[in-house]
Coordinates of N, CA and C in Angstrom, one line a residue:
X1 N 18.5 28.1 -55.6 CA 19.6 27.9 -56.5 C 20.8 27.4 -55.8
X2 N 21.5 26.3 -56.3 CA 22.8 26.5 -55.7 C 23.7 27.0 -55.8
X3 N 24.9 27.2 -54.3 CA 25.9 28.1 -54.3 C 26.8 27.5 -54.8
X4 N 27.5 28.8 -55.8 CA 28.8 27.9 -56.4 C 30.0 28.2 -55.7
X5 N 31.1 27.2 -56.1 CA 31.9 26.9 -55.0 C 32.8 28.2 -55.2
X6 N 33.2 28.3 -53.6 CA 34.2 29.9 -53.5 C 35.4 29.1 -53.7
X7 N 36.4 30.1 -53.9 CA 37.8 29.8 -54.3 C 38.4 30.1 -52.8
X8 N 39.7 29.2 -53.2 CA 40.3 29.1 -51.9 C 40.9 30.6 -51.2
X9 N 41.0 30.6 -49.9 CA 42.1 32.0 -49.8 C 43.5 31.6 -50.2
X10 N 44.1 32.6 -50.4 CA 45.8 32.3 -50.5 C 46.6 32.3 -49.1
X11 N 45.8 32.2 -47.9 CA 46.3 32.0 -46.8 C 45.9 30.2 -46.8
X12 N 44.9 30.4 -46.5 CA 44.5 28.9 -46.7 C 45.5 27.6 -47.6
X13 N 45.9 28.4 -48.7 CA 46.8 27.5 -49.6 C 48.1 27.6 -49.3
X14 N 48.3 28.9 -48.9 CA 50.1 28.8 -48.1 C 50.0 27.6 -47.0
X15 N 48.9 27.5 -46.2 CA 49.4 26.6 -44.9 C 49.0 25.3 -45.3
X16 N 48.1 24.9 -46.5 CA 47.9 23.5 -47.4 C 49.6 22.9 -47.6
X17 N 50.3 23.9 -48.3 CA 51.9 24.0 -48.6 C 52.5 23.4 -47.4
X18 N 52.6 24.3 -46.6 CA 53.5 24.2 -45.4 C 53.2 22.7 -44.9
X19 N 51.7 22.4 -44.6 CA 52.0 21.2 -43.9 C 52.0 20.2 -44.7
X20 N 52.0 20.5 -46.4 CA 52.6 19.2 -47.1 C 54.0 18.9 -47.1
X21 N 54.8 19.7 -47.2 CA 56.2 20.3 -47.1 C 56.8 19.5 -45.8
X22 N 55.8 20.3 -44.8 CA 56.6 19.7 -43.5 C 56.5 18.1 -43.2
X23 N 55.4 17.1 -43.7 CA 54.9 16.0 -44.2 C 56.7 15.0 -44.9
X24 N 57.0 16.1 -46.2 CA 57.7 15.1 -46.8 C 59.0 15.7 -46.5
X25 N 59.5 16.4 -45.4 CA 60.6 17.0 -45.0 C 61.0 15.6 -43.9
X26 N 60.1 15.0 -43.3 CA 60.6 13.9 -42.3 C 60.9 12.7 -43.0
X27 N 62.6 12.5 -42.8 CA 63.2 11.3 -43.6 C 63.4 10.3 -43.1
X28 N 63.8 9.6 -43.5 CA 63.6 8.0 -43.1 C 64.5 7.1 -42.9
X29 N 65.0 6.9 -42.3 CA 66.9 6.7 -41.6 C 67.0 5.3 -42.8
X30 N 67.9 5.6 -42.9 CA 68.6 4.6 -43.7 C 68.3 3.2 -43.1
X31 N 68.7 2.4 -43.7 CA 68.9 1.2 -42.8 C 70.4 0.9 -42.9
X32 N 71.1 0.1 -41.6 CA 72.4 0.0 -41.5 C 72.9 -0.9 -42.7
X33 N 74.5 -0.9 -42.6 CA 75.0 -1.8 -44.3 C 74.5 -3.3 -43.8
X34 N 74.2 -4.1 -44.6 CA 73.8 -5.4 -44.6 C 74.8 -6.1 -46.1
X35 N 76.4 -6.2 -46.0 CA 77.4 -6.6 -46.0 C 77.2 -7.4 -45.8
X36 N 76.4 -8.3 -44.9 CA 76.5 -9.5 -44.3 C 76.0 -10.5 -45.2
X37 N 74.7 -9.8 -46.0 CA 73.6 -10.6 -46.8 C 74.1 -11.7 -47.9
X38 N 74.7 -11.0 -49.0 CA 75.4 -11.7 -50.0 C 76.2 -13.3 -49.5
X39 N 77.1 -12.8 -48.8 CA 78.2 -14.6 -48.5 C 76.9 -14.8 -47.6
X40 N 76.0 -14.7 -47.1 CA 75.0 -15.4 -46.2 C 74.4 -16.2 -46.9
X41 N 73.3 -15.3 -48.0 CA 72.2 -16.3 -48.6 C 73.1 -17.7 -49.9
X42 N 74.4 -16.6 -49.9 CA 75.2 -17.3 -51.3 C 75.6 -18.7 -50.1
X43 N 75.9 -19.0 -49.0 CA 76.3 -20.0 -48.1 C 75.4 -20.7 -48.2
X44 N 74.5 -20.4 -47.8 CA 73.0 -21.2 -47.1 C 72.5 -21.9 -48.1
X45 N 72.3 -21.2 -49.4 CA 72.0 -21.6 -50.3 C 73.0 -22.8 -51.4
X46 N 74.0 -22.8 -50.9 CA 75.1 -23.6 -51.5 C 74.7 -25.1 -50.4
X47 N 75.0 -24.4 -49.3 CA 74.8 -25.8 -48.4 C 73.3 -26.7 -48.8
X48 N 72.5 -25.8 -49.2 CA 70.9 -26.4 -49.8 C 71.2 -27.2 -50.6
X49 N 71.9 -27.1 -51.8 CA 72.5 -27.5 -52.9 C 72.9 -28.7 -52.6
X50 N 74.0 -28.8 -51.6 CA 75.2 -29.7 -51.5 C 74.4 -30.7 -50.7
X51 N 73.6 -30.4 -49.8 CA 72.7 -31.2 -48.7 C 72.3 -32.3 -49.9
X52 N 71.7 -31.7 -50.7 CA 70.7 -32.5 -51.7 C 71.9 -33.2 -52.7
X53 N 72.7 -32.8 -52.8 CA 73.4 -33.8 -53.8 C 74.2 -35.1 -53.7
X54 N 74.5 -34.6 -52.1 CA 74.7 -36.0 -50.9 C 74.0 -36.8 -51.2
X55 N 72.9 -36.1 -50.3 CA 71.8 -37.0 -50.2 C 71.6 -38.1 -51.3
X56 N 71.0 -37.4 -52.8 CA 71.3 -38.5 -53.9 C 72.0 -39.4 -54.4
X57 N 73.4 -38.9 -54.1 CA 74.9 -39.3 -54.5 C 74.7 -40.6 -53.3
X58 N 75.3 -40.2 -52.4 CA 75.8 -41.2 -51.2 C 74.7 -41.3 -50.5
X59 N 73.9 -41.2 -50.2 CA 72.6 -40.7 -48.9 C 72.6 -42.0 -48.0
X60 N 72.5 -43.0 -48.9 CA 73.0 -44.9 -48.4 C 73.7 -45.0 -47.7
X61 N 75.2 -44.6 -48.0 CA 76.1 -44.7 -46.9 C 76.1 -44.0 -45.9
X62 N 75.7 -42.6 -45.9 CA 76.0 -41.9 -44.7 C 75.0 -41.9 -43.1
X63 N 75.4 -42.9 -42.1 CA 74.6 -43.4 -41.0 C 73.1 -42.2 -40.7
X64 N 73.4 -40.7 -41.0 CA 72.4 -40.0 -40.2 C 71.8 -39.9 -41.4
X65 N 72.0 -39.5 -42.3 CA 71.1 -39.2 -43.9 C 70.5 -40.6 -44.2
X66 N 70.6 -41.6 -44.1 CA 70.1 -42.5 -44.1 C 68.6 -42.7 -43.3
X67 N 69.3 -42.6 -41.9 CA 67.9 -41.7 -40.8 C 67.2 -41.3 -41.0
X68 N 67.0 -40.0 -42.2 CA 66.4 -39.1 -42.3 C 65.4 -39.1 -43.2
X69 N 65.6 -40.0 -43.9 CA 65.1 -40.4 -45.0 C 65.0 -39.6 -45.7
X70 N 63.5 -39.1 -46.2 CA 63.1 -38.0 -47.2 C 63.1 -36.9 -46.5
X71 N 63.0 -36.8 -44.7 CA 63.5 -35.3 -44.6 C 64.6 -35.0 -45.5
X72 N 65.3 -35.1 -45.9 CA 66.8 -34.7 -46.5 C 66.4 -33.9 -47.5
X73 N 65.0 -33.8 -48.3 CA 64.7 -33.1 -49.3 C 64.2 -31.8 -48.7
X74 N 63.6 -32.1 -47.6 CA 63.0 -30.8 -46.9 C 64.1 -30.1 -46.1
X75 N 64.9 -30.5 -45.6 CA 66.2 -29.5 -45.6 C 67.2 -29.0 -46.5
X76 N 67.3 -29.8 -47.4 CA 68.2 -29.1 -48.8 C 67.3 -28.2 -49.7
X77 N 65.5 -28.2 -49.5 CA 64.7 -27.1 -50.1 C 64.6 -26.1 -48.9
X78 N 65.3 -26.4 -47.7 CA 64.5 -25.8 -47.0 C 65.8 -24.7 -46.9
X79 N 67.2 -25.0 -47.2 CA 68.3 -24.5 -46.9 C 68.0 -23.3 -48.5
X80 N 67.6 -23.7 -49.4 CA 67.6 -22.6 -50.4 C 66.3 -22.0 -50.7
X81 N 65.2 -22.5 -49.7 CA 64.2 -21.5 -49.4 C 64.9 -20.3 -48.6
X82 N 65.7 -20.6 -47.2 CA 66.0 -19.4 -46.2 C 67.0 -19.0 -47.0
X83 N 67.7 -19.0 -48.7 CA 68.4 -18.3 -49.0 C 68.0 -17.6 -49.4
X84 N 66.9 -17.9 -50.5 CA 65.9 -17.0 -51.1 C 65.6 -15.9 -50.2
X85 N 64.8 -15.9 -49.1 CA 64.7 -15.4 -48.3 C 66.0 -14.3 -47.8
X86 N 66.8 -14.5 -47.6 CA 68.0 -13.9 -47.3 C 68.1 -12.6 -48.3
X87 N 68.3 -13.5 -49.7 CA 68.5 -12.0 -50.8 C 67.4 -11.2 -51.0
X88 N 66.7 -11.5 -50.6 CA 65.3 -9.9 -50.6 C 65.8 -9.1 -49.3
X89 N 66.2 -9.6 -48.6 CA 67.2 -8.6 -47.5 C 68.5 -7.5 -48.2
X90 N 68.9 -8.1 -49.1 CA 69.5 -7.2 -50.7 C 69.4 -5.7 -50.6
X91 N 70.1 -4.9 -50.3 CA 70.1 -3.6 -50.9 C 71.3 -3.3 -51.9

């Protein structure tokens, strides 16, 4: 026949406690203010913006953007990708 299952001791389940307890007792430091985040990604991401509106607007006249040719798209997405990026740093 099989044995059916024994029940726990109440010693047993006091120290189940304790070392779940002692488990969610260790906290988790904060992380420092990141103040910095906001005017950062709001920058970065404006200059993405502005990169690219040059570029369209004037892109002809200006000697290095002209250079650049279609890089100029990959820096003005690339300036409001790293902003994106920036605000998941957000608390």
């Amino acid at each position: 026949m099989p044995e059916s299952r024994t029940r726990k001791s109440a010693d047993e389940k006091k120290v189940r406690k304790q070392r779940a307890a002692a488990e969610t007792k260790k906290k988790v430091k904060a992380p420092t203010s990141r103040r910095w985040v906001p005017p950062t990604f709001i920058t970065v991401g404006l200059l993405g913006v502005a990169w690219l509106i040059v570029y369209y607007v004037a892109g002809q006249d200006v000697p290095f953007m002209s250079d650049l040719g279609n890089w100029n798209i990959l820096i003005g997405m690339g300036g409001m990708a790293a902003a994106f990026g920036l605000a998941t740093l957000w608390r």
